[in-house]
Short mmCIF file of C-alpha atoms in Angstrom, two decimals:
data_model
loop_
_atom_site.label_atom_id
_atom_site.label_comp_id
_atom_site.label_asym_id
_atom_site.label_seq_id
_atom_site.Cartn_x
_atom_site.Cartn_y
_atom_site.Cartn_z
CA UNK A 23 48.94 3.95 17.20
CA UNK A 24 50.05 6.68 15.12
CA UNK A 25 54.09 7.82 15.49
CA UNK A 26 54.07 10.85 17.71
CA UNK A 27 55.80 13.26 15.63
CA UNK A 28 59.46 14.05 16.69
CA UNK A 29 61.75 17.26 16.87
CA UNK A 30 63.06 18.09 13.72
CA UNK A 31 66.80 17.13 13.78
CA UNK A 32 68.15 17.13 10.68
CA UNK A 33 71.86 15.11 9.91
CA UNK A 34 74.75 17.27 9.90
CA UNK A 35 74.58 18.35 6.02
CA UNK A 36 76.62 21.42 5.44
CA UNK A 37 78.61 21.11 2.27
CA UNK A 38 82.66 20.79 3.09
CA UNK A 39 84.57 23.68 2.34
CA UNK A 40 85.93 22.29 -1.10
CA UNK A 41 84.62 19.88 -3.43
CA UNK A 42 86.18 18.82 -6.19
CA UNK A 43 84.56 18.29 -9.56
CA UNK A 44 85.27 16.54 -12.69
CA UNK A 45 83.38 16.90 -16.17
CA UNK A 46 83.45 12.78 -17.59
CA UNK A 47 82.77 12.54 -21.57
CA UNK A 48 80.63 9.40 -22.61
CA UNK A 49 79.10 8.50 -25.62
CA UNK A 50 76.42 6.07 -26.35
CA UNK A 51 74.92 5.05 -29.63
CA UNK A 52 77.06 7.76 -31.34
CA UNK A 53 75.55 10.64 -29.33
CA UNK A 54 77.93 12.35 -27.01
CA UNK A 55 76.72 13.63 -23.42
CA UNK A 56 78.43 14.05 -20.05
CA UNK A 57 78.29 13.95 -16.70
CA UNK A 58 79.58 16.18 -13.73
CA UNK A 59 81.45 13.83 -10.53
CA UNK A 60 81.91 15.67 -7.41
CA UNK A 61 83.60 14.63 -4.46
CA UNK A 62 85.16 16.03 -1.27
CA UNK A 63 87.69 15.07 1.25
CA UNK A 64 85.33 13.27 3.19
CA UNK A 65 85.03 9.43 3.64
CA UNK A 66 81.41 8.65 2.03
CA UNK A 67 78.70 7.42 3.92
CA UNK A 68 76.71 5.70 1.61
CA UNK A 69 77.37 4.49 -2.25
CA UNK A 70 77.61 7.17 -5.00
CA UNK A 71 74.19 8.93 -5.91
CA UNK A 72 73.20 9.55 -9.57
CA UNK A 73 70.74 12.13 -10.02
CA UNK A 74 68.42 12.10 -13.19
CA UNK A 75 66.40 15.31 -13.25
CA UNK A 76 63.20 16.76 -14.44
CA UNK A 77 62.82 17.57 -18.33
CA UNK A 78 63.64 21.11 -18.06
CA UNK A 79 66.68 20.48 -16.03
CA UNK A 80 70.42 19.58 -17.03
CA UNK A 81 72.91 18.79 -15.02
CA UNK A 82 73.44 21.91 -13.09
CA UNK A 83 69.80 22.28 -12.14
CA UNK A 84 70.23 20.93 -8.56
CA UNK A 85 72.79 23.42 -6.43
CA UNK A 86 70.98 23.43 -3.28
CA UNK A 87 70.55 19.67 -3.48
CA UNK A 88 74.57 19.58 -4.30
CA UNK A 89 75.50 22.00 -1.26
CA UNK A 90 73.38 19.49 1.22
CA UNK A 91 74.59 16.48 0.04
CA UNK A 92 78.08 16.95 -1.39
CA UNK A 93 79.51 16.03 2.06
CA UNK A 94 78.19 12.60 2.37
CA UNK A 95 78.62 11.38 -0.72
CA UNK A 96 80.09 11.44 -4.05
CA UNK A 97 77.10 12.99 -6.81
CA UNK A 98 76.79 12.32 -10.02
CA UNK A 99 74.99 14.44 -11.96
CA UNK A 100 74.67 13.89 -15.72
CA UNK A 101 72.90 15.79 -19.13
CA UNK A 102 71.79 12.66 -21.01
CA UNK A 103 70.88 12.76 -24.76
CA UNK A 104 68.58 15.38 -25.21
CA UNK A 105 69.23 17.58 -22.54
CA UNK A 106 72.18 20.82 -21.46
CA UNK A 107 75.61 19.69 -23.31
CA UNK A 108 74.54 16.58 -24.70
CA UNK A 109 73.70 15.97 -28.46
CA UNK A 110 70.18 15.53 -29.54
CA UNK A 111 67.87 12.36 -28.91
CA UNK A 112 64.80 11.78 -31.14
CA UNK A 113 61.48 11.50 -29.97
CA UNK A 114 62.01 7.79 -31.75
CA UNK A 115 64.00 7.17 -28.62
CA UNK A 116 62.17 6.36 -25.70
CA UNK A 117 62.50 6.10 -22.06
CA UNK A 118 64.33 2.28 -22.42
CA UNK A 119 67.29 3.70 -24.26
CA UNK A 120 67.90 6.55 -21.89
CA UNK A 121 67.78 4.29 -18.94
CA UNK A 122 70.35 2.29 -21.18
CA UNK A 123 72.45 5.67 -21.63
CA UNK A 124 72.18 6.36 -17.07
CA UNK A 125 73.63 2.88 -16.61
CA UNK A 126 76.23 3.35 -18.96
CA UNK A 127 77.16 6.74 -16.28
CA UNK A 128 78.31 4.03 -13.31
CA UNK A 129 79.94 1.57 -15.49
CA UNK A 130 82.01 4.40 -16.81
CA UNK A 131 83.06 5.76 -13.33
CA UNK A 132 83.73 1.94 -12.06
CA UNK A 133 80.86 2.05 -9.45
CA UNK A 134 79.24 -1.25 -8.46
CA UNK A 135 76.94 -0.17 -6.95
CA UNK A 136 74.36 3.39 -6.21
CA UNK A 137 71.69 5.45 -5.31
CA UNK A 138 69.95 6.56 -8.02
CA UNK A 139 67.19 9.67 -7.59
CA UNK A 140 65.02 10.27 -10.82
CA UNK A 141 62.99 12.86 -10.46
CA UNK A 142 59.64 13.93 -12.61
CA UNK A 143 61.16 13.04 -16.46
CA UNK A 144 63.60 10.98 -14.41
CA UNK A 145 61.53 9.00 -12.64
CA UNK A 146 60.82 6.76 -15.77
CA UNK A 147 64.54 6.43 -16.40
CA UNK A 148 65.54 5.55 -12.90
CA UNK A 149 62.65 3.00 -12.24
CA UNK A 150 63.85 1.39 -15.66
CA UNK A 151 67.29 1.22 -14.53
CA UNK A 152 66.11 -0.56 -11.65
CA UNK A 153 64.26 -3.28 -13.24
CA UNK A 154 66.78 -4.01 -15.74
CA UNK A 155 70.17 -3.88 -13.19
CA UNK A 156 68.67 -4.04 -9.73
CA UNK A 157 71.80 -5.67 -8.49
CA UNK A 158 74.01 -2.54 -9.36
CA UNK A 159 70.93 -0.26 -7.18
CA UNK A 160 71.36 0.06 -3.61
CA UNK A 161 68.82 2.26 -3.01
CA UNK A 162 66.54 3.84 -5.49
CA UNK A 163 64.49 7.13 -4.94
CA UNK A 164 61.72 8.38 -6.78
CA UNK A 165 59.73 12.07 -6.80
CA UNK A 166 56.92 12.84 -8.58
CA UNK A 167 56.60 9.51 -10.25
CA UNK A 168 53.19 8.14 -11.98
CA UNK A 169 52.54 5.24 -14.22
CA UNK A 170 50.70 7.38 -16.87
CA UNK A 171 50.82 11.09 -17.02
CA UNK A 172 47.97 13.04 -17.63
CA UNK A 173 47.52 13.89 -21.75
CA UNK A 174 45.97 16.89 -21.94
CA UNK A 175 48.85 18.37 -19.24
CA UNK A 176 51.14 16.55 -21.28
CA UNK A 177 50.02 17.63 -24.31
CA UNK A 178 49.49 21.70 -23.17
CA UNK A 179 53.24 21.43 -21.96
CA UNK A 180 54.61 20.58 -25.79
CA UNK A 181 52.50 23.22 -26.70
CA UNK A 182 54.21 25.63 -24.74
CA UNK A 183 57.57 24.64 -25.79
CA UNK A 184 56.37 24.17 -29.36
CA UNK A 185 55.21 27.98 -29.23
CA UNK A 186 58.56 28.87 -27.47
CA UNK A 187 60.66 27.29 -30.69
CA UNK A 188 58.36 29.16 -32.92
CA UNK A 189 58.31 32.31 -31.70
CA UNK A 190 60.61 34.40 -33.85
CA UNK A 191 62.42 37.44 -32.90
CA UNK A 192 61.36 41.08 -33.57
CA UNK A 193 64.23 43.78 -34.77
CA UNK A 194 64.00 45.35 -31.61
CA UNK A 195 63.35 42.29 -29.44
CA UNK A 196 59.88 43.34 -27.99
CA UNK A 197 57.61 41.06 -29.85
CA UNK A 198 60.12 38.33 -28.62
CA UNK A 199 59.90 39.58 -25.15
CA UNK A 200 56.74 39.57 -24.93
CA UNK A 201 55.85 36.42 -26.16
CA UNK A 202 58.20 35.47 -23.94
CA UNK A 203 56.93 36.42 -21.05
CA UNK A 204 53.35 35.06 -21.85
CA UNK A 205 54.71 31.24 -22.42
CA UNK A 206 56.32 31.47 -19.68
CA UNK A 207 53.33 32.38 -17.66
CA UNK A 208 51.82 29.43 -19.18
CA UNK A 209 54.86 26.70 -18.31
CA UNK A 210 54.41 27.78 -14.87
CA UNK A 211 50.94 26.93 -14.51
CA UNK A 212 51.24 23.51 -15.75
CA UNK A 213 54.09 22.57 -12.96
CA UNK A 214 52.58 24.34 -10.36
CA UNK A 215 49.46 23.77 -8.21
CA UNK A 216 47.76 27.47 -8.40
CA UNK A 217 44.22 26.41 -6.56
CA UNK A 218 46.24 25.83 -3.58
CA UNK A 219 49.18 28.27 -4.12
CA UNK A 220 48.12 29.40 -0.55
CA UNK A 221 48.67 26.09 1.39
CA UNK A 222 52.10 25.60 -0.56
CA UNK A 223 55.01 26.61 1.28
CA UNK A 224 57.11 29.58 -0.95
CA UNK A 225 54.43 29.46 -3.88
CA UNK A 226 55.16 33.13 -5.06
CA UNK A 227 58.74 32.85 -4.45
CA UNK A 228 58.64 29.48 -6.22
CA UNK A 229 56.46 31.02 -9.30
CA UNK A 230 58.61 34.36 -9.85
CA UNK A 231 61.64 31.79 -10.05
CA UNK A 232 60.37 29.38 -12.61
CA UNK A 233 58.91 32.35 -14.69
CA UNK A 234 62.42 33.90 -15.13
CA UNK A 235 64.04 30.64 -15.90
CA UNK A 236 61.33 29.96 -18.75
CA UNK A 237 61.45 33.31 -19.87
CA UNK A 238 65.09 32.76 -20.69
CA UNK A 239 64.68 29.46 -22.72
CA UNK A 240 66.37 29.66 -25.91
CA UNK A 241 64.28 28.26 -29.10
CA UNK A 242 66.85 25.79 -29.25
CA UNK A 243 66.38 24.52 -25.64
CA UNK A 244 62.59 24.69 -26.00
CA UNK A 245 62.69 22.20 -29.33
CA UNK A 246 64.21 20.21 -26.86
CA UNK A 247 61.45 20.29 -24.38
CA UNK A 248 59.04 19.67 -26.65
CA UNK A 249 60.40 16.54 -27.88
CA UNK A 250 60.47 15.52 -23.92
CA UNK A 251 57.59 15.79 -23.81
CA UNK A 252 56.37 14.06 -27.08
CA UNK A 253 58.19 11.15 -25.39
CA UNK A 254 55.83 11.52 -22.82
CA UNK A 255 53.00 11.41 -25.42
CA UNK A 256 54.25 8.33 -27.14
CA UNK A 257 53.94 5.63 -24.41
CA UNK A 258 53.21 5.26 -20.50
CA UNK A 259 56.14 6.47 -18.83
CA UNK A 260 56.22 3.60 -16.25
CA UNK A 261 56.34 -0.29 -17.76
CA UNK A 262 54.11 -3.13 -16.10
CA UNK A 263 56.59 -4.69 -14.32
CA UNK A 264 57.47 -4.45 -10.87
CA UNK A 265 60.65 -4.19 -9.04
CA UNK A 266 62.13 -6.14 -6.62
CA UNK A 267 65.02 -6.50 -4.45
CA UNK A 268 65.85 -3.09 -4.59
CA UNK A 269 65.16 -1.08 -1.44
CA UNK A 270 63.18 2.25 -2.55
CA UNK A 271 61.55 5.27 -1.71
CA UNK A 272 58.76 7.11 -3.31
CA UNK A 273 57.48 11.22 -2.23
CA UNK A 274 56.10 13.94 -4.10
CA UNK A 275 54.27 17.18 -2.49
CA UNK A 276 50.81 16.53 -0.99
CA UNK A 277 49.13 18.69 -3.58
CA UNK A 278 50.95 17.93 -6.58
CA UNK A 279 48.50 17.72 -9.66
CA UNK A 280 51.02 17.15 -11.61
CA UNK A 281 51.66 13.09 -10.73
CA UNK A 282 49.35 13.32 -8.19
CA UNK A 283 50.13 11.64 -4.70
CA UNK A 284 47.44 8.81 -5.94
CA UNK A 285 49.42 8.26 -9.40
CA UNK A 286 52.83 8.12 -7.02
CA UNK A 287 51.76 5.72 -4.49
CA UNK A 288 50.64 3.38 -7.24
CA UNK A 289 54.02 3.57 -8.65
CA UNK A 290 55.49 2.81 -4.54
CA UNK A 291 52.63 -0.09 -4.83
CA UNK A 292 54.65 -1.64 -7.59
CA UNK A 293 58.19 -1.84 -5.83
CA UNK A 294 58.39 -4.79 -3.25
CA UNK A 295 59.03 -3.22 0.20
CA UNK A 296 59.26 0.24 -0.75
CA UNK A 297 57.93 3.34 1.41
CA UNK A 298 56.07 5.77 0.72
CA UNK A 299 55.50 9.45 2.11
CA UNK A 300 54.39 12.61 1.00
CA UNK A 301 55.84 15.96 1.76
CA UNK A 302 53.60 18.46 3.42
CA UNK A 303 52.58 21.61 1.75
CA UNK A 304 54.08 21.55 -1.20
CA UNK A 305 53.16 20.33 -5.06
CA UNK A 306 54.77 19.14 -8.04
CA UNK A 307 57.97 21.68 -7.46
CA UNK A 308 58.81 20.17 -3.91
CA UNK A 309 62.50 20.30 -4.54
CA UNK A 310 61.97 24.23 -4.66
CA UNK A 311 59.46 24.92 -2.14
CA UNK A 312 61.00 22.95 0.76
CA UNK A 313 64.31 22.63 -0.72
CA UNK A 314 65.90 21.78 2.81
CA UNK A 315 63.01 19.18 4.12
CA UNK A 316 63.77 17.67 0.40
CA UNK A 317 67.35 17.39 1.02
CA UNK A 318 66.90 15.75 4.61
CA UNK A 319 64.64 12.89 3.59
CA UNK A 320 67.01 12.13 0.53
CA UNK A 321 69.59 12.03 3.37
CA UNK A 322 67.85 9.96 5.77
CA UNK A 323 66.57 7.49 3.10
CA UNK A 324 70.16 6.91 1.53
CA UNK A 325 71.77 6.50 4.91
CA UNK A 326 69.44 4.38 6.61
CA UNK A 327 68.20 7.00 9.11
CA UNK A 328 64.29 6.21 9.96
CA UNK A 329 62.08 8.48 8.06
CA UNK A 330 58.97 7.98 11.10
CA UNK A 331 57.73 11.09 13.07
CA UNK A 332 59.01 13.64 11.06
CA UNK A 333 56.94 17.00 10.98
CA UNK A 334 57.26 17.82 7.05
CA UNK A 335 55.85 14.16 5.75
CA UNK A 336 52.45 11.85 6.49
CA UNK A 337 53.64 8.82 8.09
CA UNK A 338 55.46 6.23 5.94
CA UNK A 339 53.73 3.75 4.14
CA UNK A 340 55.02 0.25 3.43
CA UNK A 341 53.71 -0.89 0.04
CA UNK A 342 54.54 -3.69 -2.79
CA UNK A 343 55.07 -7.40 -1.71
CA UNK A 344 57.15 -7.74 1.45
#
């Protein structure tokens, strides 16, 4: 029979009243980049977490996520090559060497062992890091994941960015505005699920957000996009091979169209033991729309809680080879 769904009652999560935080330079294969460490007075409750975001996100994309976690356990948070601080990364490069560049993060900081949550563009990275260290994973989380993104969505997202870089500036900055504006219309349709905008928890909220943020993007910071995305072009963001012995999790939104709940539980399919759930009305953005319900099941997953009965997922799913 199914699990009768419970009371929600999340874990105490409130961030302490001071964190500390510490900017760490590394370098790999000549390119500089860095990552952010923050810590409070609290004793941990679970091994460090290293975050690897989306493609349009560096490493101070995530403060909600930071406030609900922070006092549980230390975050690392990191702009690898390519992305915020860090010095460029060719297209040439491809989702191997940046998983090489995230494991280089923990060796630097002298952790054994972590969580590590890659998200969208990070799933890739993080479910490489797996495969090729699984020993130095305790847990590994993964949102918005697929094996093979779709081209065309792929493809109309460098064009955006493309567009963005081009887009030169008028003396009196209204033919830059403008443009602008219209680009940014277009990003947001590509990340978010519009058919369905009214089952999707904070759609409007969610879409007035992202269209100020892409507004902003600087030609310089939309090059860079593109060329994320090229990498996306260039070869299946997931390899063949499956994981094992690492313990992991795998959610996206219930209407995401971006990696589609489908495309993600494929990619939970291919990791031995791993579970599977999918948040309730919300889409590709879930990390926005239910920014709370995102940070509890992070929570629960990386401390061991039980993710059964809770009212914002479907009931878990055990997939890949026991």
């Amino acid at each position: 029979m199914p699990t009768a769904p419970i009371a929600w009652n999340p874990p105490e999560w409130n961030a302490p009243e001071q964190t500390k935080e510490e900017l760490v330079p590394l370098e790999w294969r000549g390119l500089r980049y860095t990552c952010r460490v923050i810590t409070s007075g609290r004793p941990p409750v679970t091994e460090p977490l290293l975050l690897l975001g989306g493609a349009l996100q560096d490493m101070y994309a995530w403060p909600r996520l930071e406030r609900r976690l922070s006092a549980h356990m230390t975050l690392v948070l990191v702009d690898l090559p390519g992305v915020g601080t860090a010095d460029d990364l060719s297209s040439e490069h491809g989702f191997d060497a940046l998983a090489e560049a995230a494991l280089l993060v923990p060796e630097r900081l002298g952790f054994d062992r972590i969580n590590l949550l890659g998200a969208s563009y990070g799933a890739p990275i993080a479910y490489r890091a797996a495969l090729s260290r699984p020993a130095r994973i305790a847990r590994l989380v993964l949102a918005g994941a697929t094996h093979r993104m779709n081209p065309a969505l792929v493809s109309e997202c460098e064009q955006v960015w493309r567009a963005r870089a081009a887009l030169a500036d008028d003396i009196d900055g209204t033919l830059s505005d403008s443009g602008s504006q219209e680009i940014a219309a277009r990003a947001v349709t590509t990340l978010l699920n519009t058919a369905l905008g009214d089952q999707v928890c904070q759609a409007p909220t969610v879409a007035r957000l992202l269209h100020r943020q892409f507004a902003r993007i600087t030609p310089a910071e939309a090059r860079r996009h593109a060329v994320c995305h090229q990498r996306l072009l260039g070869s299946d963001p997931l390899p063949s091979e499956d994981i094992d012995a690492v313990r992991a999790l795998v959610f996206t939104g219930e209407h995401d169209d971006v990696s589609t709940p489908d495309e993600n539980r494929a990619v939970a399919a291919a990791i031995a033991g791993s579970t599977f759930v999918l948040v309730r009305d919300a889409d590709h953005m879930v990390h926005l729309e239910r920014e709370a319900e995102y940070a509890d099941l992070v929570l629960r997953f990386l401390t061991d809680i039980p993710l059964e009965g809770l009212h914002y997922t479907t009931t878990p799913e055990r997939l890949g080879r026991s």
